[in-house]
Coordinates of C-alpha atoms in Angstrom, one line a residue:
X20 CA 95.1 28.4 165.5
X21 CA 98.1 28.0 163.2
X22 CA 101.1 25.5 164.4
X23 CA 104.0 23.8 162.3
X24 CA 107.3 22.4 163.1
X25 CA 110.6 24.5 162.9
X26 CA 111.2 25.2 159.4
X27 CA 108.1 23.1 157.6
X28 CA 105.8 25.3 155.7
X29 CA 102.6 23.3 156.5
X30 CA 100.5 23.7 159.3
X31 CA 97.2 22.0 161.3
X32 CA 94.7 24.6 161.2
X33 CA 92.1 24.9 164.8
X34 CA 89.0 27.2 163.9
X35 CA 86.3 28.1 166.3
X36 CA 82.5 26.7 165.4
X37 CA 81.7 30.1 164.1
X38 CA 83.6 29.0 161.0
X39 CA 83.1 25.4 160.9
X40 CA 79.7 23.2 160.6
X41 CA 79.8 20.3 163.3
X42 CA 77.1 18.5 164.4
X43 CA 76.8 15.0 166.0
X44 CA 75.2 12.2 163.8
X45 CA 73.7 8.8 164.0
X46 CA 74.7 6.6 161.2
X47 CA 72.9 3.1 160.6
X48 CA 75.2 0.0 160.7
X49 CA 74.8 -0.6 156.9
X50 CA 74.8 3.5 155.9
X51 CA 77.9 5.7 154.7
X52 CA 79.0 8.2 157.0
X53 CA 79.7 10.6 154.6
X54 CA 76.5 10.2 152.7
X55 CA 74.5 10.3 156.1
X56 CA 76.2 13.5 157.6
X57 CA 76.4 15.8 154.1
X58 CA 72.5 16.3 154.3
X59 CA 72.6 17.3 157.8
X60 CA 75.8 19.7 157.8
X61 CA 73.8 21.4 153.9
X62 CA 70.7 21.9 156.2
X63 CA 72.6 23.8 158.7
X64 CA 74.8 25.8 156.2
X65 CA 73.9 29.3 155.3
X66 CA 76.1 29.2 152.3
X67 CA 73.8 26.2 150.6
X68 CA 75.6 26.5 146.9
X69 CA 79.0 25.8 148.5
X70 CA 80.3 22.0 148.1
X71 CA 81.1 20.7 151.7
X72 CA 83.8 18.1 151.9
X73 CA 82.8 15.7 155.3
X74 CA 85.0 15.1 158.1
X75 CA 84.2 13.0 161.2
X76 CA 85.4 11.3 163.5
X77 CA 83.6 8.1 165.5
X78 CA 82.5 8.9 168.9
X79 CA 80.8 5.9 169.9
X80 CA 79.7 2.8 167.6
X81 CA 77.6 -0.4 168.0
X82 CA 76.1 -2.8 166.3
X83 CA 72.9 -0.8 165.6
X84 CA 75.4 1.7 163.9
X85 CA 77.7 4.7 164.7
X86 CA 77.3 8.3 166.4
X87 CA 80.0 10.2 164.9
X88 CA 81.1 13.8 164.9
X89 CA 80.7 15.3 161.2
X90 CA 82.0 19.1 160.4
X91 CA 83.2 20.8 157.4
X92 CA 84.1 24.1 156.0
X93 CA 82.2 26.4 153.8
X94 CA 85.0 28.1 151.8
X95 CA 82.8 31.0 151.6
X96 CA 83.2 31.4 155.0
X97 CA 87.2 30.7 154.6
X98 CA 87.9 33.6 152.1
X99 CA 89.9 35.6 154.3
X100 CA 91.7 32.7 156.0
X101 CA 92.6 31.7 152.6
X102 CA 93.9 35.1 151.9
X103 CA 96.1 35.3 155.2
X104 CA 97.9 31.4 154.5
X105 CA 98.3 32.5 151.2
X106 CA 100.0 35.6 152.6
X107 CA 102.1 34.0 155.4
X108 CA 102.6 30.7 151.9
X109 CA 101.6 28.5 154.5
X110 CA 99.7 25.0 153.1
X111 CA 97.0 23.4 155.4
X112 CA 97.4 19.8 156.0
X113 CA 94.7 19.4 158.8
X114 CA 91.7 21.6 159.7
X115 CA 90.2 21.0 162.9
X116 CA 87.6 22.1 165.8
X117 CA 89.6 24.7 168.2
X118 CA 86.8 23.4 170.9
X119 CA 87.9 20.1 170.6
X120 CA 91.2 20.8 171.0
X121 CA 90.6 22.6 174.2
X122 CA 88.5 19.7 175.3
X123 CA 91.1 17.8 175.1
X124 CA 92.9 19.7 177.1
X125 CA 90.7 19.8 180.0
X126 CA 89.5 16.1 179.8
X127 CA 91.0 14.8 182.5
X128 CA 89.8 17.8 184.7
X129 CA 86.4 16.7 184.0
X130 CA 86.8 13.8 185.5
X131 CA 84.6 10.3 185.1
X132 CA 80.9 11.2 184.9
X133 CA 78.2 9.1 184.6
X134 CA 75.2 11.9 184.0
X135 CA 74.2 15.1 181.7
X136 CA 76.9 18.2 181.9
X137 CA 77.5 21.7 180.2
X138 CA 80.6 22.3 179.5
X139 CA 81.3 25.8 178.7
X140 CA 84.8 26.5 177.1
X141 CA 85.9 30.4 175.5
X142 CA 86.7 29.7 172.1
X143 CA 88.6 32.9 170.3
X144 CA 85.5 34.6 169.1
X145 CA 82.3 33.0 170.8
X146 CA 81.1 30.8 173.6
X147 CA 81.7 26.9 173.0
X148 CA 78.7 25.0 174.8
X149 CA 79.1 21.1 174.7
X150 CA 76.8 18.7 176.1
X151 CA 78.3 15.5 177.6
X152 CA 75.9 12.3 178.6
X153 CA 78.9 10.7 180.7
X154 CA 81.7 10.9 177.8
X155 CA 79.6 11.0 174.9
X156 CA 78.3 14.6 172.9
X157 CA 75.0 15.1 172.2
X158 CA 75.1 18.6 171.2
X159 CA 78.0 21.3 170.3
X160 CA 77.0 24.8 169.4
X161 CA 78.6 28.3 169.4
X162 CA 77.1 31.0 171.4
X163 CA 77.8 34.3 169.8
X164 CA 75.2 36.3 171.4
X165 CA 75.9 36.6 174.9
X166 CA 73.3 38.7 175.9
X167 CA 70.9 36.3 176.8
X168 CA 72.8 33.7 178.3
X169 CA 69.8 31.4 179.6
X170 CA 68.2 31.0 176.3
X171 CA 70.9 29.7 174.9
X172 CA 71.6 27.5 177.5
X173 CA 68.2 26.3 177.3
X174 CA 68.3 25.6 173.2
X175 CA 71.7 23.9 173.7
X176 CA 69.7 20.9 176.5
X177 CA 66.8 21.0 173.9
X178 CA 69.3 20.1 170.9
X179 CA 71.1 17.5 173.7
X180 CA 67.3 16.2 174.7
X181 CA 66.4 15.6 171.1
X182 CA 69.9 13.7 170.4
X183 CA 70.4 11.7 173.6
X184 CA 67.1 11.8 175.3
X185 CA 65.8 13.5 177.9
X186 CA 68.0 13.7 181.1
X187 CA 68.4 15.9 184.1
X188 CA 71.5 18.5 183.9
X189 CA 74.1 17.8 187.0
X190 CA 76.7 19.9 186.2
X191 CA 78.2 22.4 184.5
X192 CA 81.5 22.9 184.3
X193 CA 83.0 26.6 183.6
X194 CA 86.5 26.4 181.4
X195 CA 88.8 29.0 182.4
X196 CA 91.8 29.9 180.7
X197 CA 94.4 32.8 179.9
X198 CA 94.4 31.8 176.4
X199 CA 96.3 34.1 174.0
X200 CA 93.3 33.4 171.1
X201 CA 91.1 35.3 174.1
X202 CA 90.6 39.0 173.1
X203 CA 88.4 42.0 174.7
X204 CA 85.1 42.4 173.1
X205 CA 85.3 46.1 172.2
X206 CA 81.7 46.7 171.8
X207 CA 81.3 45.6 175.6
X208 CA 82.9 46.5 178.9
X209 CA 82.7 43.0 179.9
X210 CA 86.1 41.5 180.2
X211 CA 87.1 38.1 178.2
X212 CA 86.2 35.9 181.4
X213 CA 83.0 36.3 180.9
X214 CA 81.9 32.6 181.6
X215 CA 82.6 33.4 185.1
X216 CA 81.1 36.4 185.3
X217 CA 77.5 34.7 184.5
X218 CA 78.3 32.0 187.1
X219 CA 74.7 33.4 188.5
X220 CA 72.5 32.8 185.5
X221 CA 74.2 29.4 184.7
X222 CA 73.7 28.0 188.3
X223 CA 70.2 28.5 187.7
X224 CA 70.4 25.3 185.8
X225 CA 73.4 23.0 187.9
X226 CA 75.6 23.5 190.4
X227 CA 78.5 24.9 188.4
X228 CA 82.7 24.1 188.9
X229 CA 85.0 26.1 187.3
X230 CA 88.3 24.7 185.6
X231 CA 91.0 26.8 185.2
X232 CA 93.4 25.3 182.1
X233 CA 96.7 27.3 180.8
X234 CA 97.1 29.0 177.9
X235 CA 98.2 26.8 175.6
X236 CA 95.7 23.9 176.6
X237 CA 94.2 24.6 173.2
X238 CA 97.8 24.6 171.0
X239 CA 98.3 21.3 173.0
X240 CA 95.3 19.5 172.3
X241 CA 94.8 20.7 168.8
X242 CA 98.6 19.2 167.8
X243 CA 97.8 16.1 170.0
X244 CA 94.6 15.3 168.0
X245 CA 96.9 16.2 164.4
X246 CA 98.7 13.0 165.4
X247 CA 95.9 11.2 165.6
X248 CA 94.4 9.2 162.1
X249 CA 90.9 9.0 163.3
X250 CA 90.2 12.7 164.3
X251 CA 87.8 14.7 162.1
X252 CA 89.9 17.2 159.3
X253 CA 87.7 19.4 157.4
X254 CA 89.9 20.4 155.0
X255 CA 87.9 21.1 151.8
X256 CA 88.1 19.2 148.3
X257 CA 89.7 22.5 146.5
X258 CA 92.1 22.9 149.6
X259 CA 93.6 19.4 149.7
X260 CA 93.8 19.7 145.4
X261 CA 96.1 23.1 146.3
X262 CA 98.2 21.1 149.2
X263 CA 99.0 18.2 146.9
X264 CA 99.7 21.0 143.9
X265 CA 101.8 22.5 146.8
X266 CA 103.7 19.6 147.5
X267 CA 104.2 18.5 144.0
X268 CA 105.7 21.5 143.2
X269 CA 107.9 21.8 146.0
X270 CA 109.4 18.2 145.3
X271 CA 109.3 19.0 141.5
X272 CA 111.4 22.1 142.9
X273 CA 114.0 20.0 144.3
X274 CA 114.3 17.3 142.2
X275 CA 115.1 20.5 139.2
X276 CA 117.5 21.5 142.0
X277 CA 118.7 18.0 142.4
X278 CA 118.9 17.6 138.3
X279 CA 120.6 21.2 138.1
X280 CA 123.3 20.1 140.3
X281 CA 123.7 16.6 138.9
X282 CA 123.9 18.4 135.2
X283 CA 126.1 20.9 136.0
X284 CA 128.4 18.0 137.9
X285 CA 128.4 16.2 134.8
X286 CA 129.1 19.6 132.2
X287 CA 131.9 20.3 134.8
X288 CA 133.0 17.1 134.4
X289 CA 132.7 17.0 130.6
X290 CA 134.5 20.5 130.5
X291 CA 136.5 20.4 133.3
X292 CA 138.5 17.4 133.3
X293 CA 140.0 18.4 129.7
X294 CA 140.6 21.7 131.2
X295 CA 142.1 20.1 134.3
X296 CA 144.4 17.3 132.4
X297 CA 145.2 20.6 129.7
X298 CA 146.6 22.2 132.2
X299 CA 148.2 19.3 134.2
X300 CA 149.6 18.9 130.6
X301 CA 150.6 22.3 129.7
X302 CA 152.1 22.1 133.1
X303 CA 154.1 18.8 132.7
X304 CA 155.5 20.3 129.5
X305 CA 156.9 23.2 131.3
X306 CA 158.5 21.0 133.9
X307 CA 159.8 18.9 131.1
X308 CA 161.4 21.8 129.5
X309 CA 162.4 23.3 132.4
X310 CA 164.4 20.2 133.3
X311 CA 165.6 19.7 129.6
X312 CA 167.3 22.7 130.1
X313 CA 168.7 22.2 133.0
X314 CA 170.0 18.5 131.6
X315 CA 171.5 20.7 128.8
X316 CA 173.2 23.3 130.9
X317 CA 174.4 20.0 133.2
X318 CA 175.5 17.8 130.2
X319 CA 177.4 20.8 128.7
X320 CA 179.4 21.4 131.8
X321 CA 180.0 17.4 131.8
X322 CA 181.6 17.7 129.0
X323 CA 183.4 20.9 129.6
X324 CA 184.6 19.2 133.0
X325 CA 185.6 15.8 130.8
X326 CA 187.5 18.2 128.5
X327 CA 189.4 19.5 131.3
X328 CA 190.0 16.7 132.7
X329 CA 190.8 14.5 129.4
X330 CA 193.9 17.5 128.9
X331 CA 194.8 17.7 132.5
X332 CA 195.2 13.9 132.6
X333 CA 198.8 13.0 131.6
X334 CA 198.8 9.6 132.2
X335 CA 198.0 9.4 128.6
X336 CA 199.7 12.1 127.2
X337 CA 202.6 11.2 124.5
X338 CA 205.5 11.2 126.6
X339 CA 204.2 9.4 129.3
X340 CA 203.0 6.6 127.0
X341 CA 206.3 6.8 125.4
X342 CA 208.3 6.3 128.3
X343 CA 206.0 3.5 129.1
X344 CA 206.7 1.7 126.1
X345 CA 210.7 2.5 125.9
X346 CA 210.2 1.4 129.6
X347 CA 209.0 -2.2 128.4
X348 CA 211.5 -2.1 125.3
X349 CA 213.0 -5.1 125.1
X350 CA 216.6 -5.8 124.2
X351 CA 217.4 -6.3 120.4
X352 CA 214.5 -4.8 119.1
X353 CA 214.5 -1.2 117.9
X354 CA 211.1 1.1 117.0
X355 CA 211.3 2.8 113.3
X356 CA 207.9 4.5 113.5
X357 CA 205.6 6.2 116.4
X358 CA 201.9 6.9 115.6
X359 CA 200.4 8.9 118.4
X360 CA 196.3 9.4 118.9
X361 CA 195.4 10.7 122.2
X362 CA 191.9 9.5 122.3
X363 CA 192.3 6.0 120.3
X364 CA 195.9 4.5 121.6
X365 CA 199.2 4.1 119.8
X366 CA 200.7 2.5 116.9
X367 CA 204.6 1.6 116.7
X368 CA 206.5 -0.2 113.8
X369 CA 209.9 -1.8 114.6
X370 CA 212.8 -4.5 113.8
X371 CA 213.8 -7.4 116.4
X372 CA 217.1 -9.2 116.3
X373 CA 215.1 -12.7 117.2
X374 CA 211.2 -13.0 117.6
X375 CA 211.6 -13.7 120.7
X376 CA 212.4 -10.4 120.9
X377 CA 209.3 -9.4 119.4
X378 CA 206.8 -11.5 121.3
X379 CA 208.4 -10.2 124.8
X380 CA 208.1 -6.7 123.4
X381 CA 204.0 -7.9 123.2
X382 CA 204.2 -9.9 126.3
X383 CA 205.4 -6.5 128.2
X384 CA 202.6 -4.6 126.6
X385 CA 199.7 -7.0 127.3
X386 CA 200.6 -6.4 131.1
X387 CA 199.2 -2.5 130.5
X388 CA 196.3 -4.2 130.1
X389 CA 195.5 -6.1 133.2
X390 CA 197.2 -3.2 135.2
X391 CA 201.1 -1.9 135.7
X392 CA 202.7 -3.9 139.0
X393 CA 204.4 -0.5 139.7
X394 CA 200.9 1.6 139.7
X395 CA 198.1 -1.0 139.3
X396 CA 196.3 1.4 136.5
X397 CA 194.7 -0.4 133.6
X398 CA 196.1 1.8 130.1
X399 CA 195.3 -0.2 127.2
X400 CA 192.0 -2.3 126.3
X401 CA 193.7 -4.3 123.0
X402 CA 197.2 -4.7 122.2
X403 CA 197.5 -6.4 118.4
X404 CA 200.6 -7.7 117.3
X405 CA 201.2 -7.6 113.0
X406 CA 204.1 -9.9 112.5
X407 CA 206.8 -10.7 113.0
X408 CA 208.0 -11.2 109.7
X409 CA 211.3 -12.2 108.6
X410 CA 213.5 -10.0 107.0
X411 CA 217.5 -8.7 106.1
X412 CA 218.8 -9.2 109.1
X413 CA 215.7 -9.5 111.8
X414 CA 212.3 -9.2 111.9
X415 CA 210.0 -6.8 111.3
X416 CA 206.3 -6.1 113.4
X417 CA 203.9 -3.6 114.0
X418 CA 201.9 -3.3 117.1
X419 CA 198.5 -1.4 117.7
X420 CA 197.8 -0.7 121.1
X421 CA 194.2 0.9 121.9
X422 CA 193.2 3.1 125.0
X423 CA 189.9 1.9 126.9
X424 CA 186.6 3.7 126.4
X425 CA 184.8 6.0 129.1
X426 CA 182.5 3.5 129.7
X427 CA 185.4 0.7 130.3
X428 CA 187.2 3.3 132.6
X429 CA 184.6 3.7 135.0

C-alpha cells in the first residue's frame, strides 16, 4: 500500500507478511531489542546472506523485560518494489505491516477480550492469521496455501501455545472487507471472500463472528500508525541511505535554485541598474535638449517681440523726448547741441542767462525721474548736470540724461 500527501514525493509503504519477516519476541530487561530480535527474524529468512535492518515496536513490557513485535525486509525480496518506486520516483519514508494496519482498523470491533482468539484478516495476496491472548499477539503468520485450511490453523495455536502458553481458543473472529488491495485468485474459482466461505472448517475450532470493515480500513490504519513514533518501520539500511541521498538532493536542488535566483538578482542588479540609470540618463538628455530648444525658439521670439515693441514704443522716440525737454525748457536758457541715443538716454549742451536758469532746467528734468504729474511714467533713471560755468554773457552746462534699464522698467 502506497499513500502520500498532495504533492509530496514520499510515501509510508504497507506490505503484506509475505514480504516482510515479523515475529513476536521476548527481550530480557537488561538485553537490546535489536540484538535479541536479528537472530530470530535471520533464522526465519530464506534469503540468509541478506543484511536485515530491525524494526519493532513494544507490545507489552515489565520488569522481567519486553515482548515486542520485530519485522524487517529482505531486499531480495523487495527487488521489484524497488523497481516500481523508482519508476513512479517515489522515496519511502516508512515501511510497515499491511495486517497491522487493518488491525487497527478493526480494533474496536473486536471488542475487550480477556481469552485466546483467531483473527483472520485478507491481506492483498495471502491469509493474515493473528493470535490475540486478550490484547496481546502471540503469533502472526501468513497463510498462502489455502487448501488446507485446518492445518494451518492448527500450526498458527501451536506457534501461539509455544509463545503465550497453552490456552483454550474462544473465538475467532472472520475480517471481512471490500478492500481494493483484494483481487481474484486466477488459478481458483473461489472468490476473494474466501474467509467466509471456510466459516465450516474454522468453527471446528471456535465459535466464529465475522466483521465486516470498509475498504479503506487498511489505508486508514496504516497512515494512523505512520503518525505514530513508536510503531515498527522496516525500512532497510540501504533504503534509508537512498531517502536521505533523496532528500539531500532535493534541498541541495533548491538551495541551487534559491542561489540561481539570488545570483542572477544580484548580476541584474550589477548590469541592470547602469543600464537603467544609462537610459534614465540618455533619456534626461533628450528632455534637456528638447527643452533647450524650445527655451531657444522661446528666447528668440522674446527678443523679436522686445524688438517690436522697443520700435513701436514712442514714448522714447526723439521727438517725443524732445518735446519733453523743450516742454520743461526754462526761460533764459537756450540748447546749442542735441545728442540722441535711443537705447542709453540723451545728452544736451546749452547757455542760461542766470544759473538759476540752469538749475531749474535740472530741477524740471529730475521730475522725469520720479514720474511726469501729467502721465505718472517714470523716463529717466540719472539726470547729471556738467556746469554751469560762467561765461561771455551767461553760463554754459551740459546735461546727460540716461533711460532706465529693462530690469528697472519692470
Amino acid at each position: 500500500m502506497l499513500g502520500s500527501d498532495e504533492g509530496c514525493r514520499e510515501v509510508v509503504l504497507g506490505l503484506p507478511l509475505t514480504r516482510l519477516l515479523v515475529k513476536l519476541v521476548r527481550v530480557p530487561a537488561e538485553a537490546d531489542v535489536v540484538e535479541t530480535a536479528l537472530p530470530v527474524l535471520k533464522a526465519a529468512s530464506p534469503f540468509p546472506d541478506d543484511e536485515l535492518t530491525v524494526g519493532y515496536e513494544i507490545v507489552r513490557e515489565g520488569e522481567d523485560g519486553k515482548i515486542v513485535l520485530a519485522a524487517a525486509l529482505p531486499e531480495s525480496a523487495a527487488d521489484d518494489i524497488g523497481e516500481a518506486l523508482d519508476a513512479a520516483k517515489l522515496s519511502v519514508v516508512r515501511i510497515d505491516a499491511l495486517v497491522l494496519g487493518q488491525l487497527r482498523g478493526v480494533w474496536s470491533a473486536l471488542g475487550e477480550f480477556s481469552g485466546r482468539r483467531l483473527v483472520v484478516v485478507r491481506s492483498v495476496d495471502c491469509l493474515s492469521m493473528i493470535v490475540l491472548d486478550g490484547d496481546q499477539p502471540s503469533a502472526i503468520r501468513a497463510i498462502t496455501d489455502e487448501t488446507d485450511l485446518k492445518r494451518e490453523v492448527m500450526l498458527s495455536l501451536l506457534e501461539a501455545e509455544d509463545f503465550g502458553g497453552a490456552k483454550k481458543l474462544e473465538e475467532i473472529v472472520v475480517v471481512q472487507s471490500q478492500s481494493a488491495f483484494a483481487e481474484d485468485d486466477l488459478s481458483s474459482d473461489q472468490p476473494t471472500s474466501r474467509p467466509t466461505d471456510q466459516v465450516e472448517e474454522l468453527a471446528t475450532f471456535a465459535p466464529v463472528r465475522k466483521i465486516e470493515v470498509g475498504s479503506d480500513a487498511a489505508l486508514v490504519g496504516v497512515a494512523e500508525r505512520s503518525a505514530d513514533e513508536n510503531a515498527l518501520n522496516a525500512l532497510p539500511e540501504s533504503w534509508r541511505e537512498l531517502l536521505e541521498e533523496t532528500r539531500f538532493k532535493a534541498k541541495l536542488t533548491r538551495y541551487l535554485v534559491v542561489a540561481i535566483g539570488l545570483w542572477v538578482l544580484v548580476v541584474a542588479v550589477l548590469f541592470g541598474v547602469p543600464v537603467g540609470y544609462g537610459f534614465l540618463t540618455d533619456h534626461q538628455k533628450a528632455q534637456s535638449k528638447q527643452h533647450q530648444r524650445q527655451y531657444a525658439a522661446v528666447k528668440e521670439m522674446k527678443a523679436k517681440v522686445d524688438l517690436i515693441h522697443k520700435y513701436s514704443d514712442h514714448a522714447r522716440g526723439a521727438l517725443e523726448i524732445m518735446k519733453a525737454v523743450s516742454d520743461r525748457l526754462p526761460e533764459g536758457v537756450t540748447l546749442s547741441s542735441w545728442n540722441y541715443k535711443r537705447d542709453e538716454g540723451i545728452r544736451v549742451s546749452g547757455d542760461a542767462e542766470t544759473s538759476e536758469a540752469t538749475y531749474a532746467f535740472k530741477d524740471a528734468m529730475d521730475a522725469m525721474t520720479a514720474g511726469d504729474e501729467e502721465d505718472g511714467e517714470k523716463i529717466f533713471n540719472t539726470v547729471n548736470l556738467n556746469g554751469p560755468n560762467a561765461s561771455k554773457g551767461g553760463y554754459r552746462f551740459d546735461l546727460e540724461c540716461a533711460y532706465l534699464g529693462e530690469e528697472e522698467e519692470e
